Coordinates of C-alpha atoms in Angstrom, one line a residue:
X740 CA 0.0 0.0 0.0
X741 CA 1.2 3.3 -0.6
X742 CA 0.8 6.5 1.2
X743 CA -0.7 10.0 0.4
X744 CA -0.2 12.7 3.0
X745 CA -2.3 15.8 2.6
X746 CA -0.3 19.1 3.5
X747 CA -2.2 22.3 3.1
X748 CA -3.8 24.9 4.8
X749 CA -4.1 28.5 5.0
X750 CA -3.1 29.5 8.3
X751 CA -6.0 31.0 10.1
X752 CA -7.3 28.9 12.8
X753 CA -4.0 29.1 15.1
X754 CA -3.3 32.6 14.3
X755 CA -1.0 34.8 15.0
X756 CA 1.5 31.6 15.2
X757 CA 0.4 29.9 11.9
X758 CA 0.6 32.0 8.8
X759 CA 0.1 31.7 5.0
X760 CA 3.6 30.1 5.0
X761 CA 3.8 28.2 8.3
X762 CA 0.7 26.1 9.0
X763 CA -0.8 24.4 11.9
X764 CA 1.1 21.2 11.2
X765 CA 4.9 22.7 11.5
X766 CA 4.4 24.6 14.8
X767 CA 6.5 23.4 17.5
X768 CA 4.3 22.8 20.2
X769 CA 4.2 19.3 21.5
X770 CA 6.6 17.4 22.8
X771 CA 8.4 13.8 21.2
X772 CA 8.9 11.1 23.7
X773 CA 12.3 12.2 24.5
X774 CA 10.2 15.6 26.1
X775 CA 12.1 17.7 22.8
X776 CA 9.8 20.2 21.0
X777 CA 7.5 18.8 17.9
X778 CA 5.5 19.7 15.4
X779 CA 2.5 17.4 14.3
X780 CA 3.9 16.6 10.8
X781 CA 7.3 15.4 13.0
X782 CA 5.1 13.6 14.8
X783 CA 3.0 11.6 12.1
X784 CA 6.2 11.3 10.3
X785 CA 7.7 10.0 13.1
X786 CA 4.5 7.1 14.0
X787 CA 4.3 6.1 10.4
X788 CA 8.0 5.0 10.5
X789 CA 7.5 3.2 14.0
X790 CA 4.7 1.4 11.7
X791 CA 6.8 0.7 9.4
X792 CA 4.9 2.5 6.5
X793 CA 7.4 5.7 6.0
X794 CA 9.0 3.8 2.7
X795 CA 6.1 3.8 0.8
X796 CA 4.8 7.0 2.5
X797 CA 4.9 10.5 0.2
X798 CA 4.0 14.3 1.0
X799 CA 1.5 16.0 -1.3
X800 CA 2.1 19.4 -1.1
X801 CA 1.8 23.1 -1.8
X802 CA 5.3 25.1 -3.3
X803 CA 5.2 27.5 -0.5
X804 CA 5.4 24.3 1.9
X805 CA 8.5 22.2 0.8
X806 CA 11.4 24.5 2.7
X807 CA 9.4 23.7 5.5
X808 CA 8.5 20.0 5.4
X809 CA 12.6 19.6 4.4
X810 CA 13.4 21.5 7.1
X811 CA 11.3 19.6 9.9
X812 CA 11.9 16.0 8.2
X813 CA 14.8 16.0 5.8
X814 CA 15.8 16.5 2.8
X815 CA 15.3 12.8 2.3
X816 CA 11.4 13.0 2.6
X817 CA 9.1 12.3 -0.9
X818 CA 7.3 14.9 -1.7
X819 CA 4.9 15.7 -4.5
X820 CA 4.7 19.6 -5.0
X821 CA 1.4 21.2 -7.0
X822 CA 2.4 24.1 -9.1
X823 CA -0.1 25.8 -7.6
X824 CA -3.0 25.2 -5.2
X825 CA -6.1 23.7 -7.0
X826 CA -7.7 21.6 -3.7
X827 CA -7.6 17.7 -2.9
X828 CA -8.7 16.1 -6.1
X829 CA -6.4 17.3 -8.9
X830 CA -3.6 17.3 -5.4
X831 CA -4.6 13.6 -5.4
X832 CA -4.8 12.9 -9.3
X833 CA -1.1 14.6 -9.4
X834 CA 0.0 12.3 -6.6
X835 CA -1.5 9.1 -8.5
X836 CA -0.1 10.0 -11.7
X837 CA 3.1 10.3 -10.5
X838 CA 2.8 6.6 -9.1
X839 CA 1.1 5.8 -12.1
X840 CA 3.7 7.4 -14.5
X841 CA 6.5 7.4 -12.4
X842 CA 7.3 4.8 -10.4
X843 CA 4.9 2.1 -12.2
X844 CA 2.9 1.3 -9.8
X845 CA 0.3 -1.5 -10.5
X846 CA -2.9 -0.3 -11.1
X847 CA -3.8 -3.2 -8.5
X848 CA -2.5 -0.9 -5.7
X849 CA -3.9 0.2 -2.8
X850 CA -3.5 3.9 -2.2
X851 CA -4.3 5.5 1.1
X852 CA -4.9 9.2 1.5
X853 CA -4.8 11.2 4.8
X854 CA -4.4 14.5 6.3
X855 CA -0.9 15.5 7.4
X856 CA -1.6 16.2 10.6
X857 CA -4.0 13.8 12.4
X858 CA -3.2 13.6 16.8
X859 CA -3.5 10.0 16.9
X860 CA -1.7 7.0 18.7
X861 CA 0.3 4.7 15.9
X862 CA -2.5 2.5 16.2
X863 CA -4.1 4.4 13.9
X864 CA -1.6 3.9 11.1
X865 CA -2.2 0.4 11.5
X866 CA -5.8 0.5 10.8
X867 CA -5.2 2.5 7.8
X868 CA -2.9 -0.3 6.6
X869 CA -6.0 -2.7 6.9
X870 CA -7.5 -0.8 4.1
X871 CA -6.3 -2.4 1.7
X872 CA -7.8 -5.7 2.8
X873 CA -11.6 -3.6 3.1
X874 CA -11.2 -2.9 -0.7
X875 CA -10.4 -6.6 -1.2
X876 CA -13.2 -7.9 0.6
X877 CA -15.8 -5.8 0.6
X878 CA -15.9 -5.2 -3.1
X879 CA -15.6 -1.0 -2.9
X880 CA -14.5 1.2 -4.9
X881 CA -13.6 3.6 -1.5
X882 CA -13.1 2.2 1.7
X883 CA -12.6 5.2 4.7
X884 CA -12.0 5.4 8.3
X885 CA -14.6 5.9 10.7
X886 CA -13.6 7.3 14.2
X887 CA -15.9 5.6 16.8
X888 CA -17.3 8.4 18.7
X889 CA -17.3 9.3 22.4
X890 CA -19.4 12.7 22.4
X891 CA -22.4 14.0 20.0
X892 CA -19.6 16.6 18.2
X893 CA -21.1 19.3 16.2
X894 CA -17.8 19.9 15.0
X895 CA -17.0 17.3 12.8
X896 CA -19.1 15.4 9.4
X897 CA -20.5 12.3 9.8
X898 CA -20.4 8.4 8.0
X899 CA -23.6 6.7 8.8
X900 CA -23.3 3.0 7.8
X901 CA -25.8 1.3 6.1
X902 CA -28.0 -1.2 7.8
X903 CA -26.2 -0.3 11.3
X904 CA -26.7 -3.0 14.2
X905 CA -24.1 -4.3 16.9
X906 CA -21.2 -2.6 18.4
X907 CA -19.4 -0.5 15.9
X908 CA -16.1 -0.4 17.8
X909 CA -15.8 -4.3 17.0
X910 CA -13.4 -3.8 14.0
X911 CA -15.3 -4.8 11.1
X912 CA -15.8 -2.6 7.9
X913 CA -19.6 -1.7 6.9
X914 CA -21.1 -0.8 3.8
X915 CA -21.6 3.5 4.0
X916 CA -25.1 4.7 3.5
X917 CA -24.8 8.1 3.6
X918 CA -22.8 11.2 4.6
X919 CA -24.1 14.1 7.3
X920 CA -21.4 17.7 7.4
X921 CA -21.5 19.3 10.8
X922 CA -25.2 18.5 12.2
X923 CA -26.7 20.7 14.7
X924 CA -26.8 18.6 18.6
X925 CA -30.1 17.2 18.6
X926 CA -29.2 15.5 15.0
X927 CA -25.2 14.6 15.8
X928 CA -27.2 12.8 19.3
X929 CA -29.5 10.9 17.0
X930 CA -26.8 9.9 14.5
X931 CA -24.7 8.8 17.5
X932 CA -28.0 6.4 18.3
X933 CA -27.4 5.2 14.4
X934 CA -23.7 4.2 15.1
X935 CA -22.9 6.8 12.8
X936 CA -18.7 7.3 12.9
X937 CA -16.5 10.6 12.5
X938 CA -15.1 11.7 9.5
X939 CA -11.5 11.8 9.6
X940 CA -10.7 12.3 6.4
X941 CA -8.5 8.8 5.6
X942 CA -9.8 6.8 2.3
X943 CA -8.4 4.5 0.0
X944 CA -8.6 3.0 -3.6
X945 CA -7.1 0.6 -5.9
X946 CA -4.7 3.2 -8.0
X947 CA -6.6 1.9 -11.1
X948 CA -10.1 3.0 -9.8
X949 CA -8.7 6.7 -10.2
X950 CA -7.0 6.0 -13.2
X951 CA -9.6 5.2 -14.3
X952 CA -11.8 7.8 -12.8
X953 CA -8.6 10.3 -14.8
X954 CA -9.7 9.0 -17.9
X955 CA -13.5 9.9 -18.1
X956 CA -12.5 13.4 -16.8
X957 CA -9.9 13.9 -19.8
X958 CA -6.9 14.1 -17.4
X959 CA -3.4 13.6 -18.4
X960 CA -2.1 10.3 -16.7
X961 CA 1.8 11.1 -17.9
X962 CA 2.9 13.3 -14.6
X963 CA 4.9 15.6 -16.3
X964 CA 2.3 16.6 -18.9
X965 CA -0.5 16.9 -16.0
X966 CA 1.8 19.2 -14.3
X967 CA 1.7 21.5 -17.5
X968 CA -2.0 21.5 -17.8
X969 CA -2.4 21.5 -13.6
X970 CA -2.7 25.5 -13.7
X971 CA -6.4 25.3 -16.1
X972 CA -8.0 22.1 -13.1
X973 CA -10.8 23.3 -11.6
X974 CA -10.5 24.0 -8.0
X975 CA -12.6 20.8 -6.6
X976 CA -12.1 18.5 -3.8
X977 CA -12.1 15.0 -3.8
X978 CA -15.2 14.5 -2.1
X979 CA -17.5 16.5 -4.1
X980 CA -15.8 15.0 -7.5
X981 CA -15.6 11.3 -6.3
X982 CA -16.6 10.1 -2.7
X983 CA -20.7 11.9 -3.2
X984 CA -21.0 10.3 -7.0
X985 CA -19.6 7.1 -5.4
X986 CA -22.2 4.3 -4.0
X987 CA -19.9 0.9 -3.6
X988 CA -17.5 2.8 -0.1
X989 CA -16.9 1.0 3.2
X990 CA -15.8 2.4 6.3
X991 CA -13.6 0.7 9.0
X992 CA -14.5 1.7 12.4
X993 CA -11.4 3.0 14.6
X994 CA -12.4 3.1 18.4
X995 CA -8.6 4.5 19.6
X996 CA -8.0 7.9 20.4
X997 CA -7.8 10.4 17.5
X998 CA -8.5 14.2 17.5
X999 CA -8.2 17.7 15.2
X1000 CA -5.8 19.8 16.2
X1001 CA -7.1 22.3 14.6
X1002 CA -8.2 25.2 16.9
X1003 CA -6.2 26.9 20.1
X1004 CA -8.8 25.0 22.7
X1005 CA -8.3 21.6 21.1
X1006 CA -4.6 22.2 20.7
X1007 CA -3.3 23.3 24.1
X1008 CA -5.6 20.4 25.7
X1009 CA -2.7 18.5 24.2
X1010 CA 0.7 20.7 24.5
X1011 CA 2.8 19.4 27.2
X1012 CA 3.9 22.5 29.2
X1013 CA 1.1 25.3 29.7
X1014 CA 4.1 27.7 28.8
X1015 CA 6.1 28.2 25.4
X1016 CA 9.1 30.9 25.6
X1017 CA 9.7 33.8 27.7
X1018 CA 7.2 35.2 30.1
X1019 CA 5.1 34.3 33.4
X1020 CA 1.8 32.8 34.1
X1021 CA 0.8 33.6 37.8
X1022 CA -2.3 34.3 40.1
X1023 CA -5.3 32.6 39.8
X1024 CA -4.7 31.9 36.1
X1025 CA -5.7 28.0 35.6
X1026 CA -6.5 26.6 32.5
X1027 CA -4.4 29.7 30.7
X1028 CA -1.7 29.0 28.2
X1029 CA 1.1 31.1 26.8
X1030 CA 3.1 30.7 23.8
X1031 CA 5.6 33.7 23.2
X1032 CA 8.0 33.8 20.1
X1033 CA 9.2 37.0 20.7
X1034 CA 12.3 37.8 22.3
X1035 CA 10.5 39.9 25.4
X1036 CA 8.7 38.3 27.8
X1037 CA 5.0 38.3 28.6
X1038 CA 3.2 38.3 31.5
X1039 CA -0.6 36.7 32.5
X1040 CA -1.8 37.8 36.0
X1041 CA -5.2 36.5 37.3
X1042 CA -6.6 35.0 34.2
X1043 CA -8.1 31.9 33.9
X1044 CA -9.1 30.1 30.7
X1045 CA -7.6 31.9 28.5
X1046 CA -4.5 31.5 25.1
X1047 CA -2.1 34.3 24.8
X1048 CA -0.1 34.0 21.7
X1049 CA 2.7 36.0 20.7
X1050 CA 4.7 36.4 17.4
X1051 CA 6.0 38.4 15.1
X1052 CA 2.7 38.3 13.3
X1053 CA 0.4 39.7 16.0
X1054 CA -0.5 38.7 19.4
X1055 CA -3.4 37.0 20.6
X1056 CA -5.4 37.2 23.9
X1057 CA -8.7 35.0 23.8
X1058 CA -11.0 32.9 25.9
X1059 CA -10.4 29.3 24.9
X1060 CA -14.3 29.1 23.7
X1061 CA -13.9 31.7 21.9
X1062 CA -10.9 30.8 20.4
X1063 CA -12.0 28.5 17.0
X1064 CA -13.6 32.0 15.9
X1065 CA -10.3 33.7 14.9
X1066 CA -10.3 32.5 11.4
X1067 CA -12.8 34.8 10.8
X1068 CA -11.7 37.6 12.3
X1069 CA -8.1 37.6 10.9
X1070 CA -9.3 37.4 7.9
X1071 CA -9.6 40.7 7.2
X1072 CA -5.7 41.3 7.8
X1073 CA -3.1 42.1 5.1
X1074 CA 0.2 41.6 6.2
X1075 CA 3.1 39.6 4.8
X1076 CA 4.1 36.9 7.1
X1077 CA 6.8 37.9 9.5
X1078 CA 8.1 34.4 10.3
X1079 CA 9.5 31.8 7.9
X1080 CA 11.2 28.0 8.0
X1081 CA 13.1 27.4 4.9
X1082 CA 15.0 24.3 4.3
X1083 CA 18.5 26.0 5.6
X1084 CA 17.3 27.1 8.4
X1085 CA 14.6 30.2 9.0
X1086 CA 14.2 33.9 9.1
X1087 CA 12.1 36.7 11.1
X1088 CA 11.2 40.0 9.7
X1089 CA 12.4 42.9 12.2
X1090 CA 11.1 46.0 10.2
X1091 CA 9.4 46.6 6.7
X1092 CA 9.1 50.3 5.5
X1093 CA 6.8 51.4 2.3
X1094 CA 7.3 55.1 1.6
X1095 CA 5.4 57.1 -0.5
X1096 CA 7.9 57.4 -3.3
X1097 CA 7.2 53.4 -3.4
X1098 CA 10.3 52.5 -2.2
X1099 CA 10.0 49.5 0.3
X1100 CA 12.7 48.5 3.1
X1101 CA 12.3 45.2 4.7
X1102 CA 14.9 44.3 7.5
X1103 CA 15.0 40.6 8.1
X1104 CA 17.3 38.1 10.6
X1105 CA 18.1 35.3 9.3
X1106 CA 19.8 32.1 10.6
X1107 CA 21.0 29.4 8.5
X1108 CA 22.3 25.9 9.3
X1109 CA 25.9 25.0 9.7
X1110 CA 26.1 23.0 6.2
X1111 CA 23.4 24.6 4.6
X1112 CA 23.2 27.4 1.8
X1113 CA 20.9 29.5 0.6
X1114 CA 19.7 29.1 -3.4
X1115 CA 22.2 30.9 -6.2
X1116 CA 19.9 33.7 -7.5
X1117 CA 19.6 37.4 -8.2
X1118 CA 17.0 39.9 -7.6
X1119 CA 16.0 42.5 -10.3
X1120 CA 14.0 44.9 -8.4
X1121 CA 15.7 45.4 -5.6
X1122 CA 19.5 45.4 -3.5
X1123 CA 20.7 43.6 -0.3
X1124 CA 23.4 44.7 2.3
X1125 CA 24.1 41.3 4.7
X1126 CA 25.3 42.0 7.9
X1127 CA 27.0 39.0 9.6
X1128 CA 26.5 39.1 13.1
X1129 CA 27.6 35.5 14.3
X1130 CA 29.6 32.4 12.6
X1131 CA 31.5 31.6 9.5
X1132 CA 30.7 31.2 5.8
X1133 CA 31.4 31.5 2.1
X1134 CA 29.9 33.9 -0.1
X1135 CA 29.7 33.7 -4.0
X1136 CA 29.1 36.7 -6.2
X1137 CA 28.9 36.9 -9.4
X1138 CA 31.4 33.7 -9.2
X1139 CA 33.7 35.2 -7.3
X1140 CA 34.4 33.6 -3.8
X1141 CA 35.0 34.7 -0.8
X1142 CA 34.7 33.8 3.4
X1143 CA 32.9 36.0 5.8
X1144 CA 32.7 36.3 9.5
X1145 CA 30.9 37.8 12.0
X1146 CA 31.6 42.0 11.3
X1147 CA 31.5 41.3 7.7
X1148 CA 29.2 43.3 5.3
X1149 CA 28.5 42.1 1.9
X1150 CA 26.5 44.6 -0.5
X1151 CA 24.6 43.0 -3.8
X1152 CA 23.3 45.2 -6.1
X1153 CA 20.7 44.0 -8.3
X1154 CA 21.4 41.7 -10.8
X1155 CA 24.2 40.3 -8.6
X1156 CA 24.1 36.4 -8.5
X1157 CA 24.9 35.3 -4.9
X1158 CA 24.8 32.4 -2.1
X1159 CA 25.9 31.6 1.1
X1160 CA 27.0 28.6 2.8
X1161 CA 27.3 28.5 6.4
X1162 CA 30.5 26.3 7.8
X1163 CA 29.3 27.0 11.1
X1164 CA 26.0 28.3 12.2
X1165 CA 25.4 31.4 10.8
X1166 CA 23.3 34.6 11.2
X1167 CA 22.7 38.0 9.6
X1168 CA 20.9 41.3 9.3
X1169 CA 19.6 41.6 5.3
X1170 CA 18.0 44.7 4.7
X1171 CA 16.0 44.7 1.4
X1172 CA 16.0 48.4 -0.7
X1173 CA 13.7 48.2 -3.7
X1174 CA 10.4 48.8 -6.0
X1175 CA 8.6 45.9 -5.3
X1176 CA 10.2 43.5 -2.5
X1177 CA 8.3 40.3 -3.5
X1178 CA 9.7 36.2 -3.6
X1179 CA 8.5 36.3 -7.0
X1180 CA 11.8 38.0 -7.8
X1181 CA 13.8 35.8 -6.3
X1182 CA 15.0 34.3 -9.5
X1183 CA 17.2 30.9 -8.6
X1184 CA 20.4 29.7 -10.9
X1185 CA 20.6 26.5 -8.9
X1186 CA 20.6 25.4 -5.2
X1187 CA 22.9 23.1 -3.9
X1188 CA 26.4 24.1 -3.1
X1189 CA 27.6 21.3 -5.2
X1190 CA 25.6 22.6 -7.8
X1191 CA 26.6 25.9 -7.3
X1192 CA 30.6 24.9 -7.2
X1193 CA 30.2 22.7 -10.3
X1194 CA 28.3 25.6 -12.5
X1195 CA 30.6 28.6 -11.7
X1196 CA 34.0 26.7 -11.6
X1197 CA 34.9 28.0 -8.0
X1198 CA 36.3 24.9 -6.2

């Protein structure tokens, strides 16, 4: 069986942390068993490979998402990129036809596909591995995972199974009837009465039955031709295009512990210390969390129940009840994010300046990893002047080579092609002068410093 993580997501719901380029799934926030800071993709990652599934296991993701997911998991890590984001069925239909195309993958193979970022025990990966054998036996074209539930949620969609009778925690697929999104509480208590099971969002298919399913829709099965057409999809996801035209689906009950991460109450019911960076939490303040990113500390006196959230994005102070509504509210912000992972290390925005002549000035510190390096590209609408401020590197520009230090200053004038590699770890100030200071004019010869050494002759 192979694997299809889902990694997406805008950002909102754990705002001011998460951002358009850092989502839920890569904040740091739990702990691994070894008490060390985690994010929930390091953590799937992590039980998938103690169920022995990470070999056949791939990341479908986003552009704006790989830095990250290299940086948290390696460089090592499958990943299937989009060329842009076009929701979960042409994601999926890219991620089969490169199996498909690719890596020849029978057509007789099962394919599982699940959200990045499920809080599960490894159980669960277990369960999805039974899949395969539901398709087998059962005869469906879609075979899902149902999480048995232990409250009548309103929050989460519904499988109701056909013909329901017996104890539905018993481990046995059923046949699906029908599907209910988000009922109201007098309706999730009856469905409860109906053994109707959670939504989680896992499903699995023969690779053929999409194939197939690629076909009648016109789709390109080649990968790389699909990836030319991939900007003219429709924006669709897989449910409304397959699972509700779909009649032959089971479900596989799972009765272990699973939950959505997804909002501030849900997630600090799981973080391991009620306190994330500098600050204090004191007085009759139970049931309060803090998470500070910033590099002053902040202080909650006599307030119970509550999430304070500090980053260089914004702060947040709200009730946990009211917490899942900050989605909406945020919404209505424009603001760059402030905060970034990349795959050689990260950054943070200090200051950004637009003036009225529309010149912009955009002050960043950045940190890269000792053995890492930055991409070999030039800028055409704007300069840089790098500061180093702590470790050692070496600096290419325009082929030229040179080592810096801490005290160092390295202008680049547009046009000027440049990298850095860091031989130890390495930070600096880079202020940005320009017209239009966007990553669309980041404009990248090659990335690696192999590449980089074997392109402009400087070893």
């Amino acid at each position: 069986m192979k694997m299809i993580l889902l990694s997406g997501g805008s950002g909102k719901r754990l705002w001011p942390l998460s951002n358009d380029l850092r989502s839920k799934q890569f904040l740091k926030v739990l702990a691994d068993p070894n008490g060390q800071p985690e994010s929930m993709v390091q953590r799937v990652w992590r039980q998938l490979d103690e169920a022995g599934l990470c070999g056949s296991s791939y990341i479908a993701t986003g552009k704006s998402q790989i830095d990250m997911i290299q940086n948290q998991l390696g460089h090592k890590v499958p990943i299937l990129a989009e060329p842009e984001r076009r929701d979960t069925f042409p994601a999926i239909a890219l991620a089969a036809s490169y199996l498909y195309s690719v890596e020849g993958v029978s057509e007789d193979e099962a394919v599982a596909v699940l959200p990045v970022d499920p809080y599960v025990e490894t159980e669960f990966f277990h369960t999805v591995g039974r899949l395969e054998r539901v398709l087998e036996e059962s005869g469906a074209n879609l075979a899902l995972i149902g999480v048995v539930p232990n409250i009548p949620s309103e929050k989460y969609g519904y499988i109701v199974p056909a013909a329901a009778h017996g104890d539905p925690a018993s481990g046995s697929y059923r046949m699906v009837d029908s599907f209910k999104e988000k009922p109201e509480r007098a309706e999730a208590e009856q469905l409860l009465a109906e053994d109707a099971l959670w939504n989680c969002g896992v499903f699995a298919f023969k690779l053929g039955y999409l194939v197939d399913l690629m076909r009648k829709v016109g789709l390109p099965l080649q990968y790389e031709e699909l990836l030319k057409s991939y900007p003219l999809l429709p924006k669709i996801s897989f449910d409304y295009e397959v699972v509700e035209k779909e009649r032959k689906i089971a479900v596989l009950p799972y009765s272990g512990y699973w939950k959505d991460l997804g909002t501030w109450n849900t997630l600090t019911e799981e973080m391991a210390a009620a306190q994330i960076g500098k600050g204090l939490v004191t007085g009759a303040s139970e049931d309060t969390h803090l998470l500070n990113e910033l590099d002053i500390p902040v202080v909650v006196m006599g307030v119970p129940g509550v999430v304070v959230a500090a980053s260089p994005d914004g702060i947040l102070v709200t009730s946990k009840e009211a917490s899942p509504g900050i989605k909406n509210v945020v919404g209505a912000f424009e603001q760059r994010p402030m905060y970034e992972e990349r795959r050689w290390g990260h950054y943070r925005v200090i200051d950004y300046l637009k003036y009225k002549d529309g010149n912009e000035v955009l002050t960043k510190r950045i940190f890269i990893e000792a053995g890492r390096n930055i991409s070999y590209q030039f800028h055409r609408k704007r300069s840089e002047i790098w500061t180093i401020i702590s470790g050692n590197g070496e600096i290419v520009l325009n082929e030229l080579h040179y080592k810096v230090k801490a005290g160092d200053v390295v202008r680049i004038p547009d046009g000027t092609r440049h990298s850095i590699l860091a031989t130890t770890d390495l930070e600096l100030i880079e202020v940005q002068t320009g017209s239009e200071l966007v990553e669309e004019d980041n404009i990248r010869v090659c990335f690696s410093w192999s590449e980089i050494e074997l392109r402009q002759n400087i070893s």
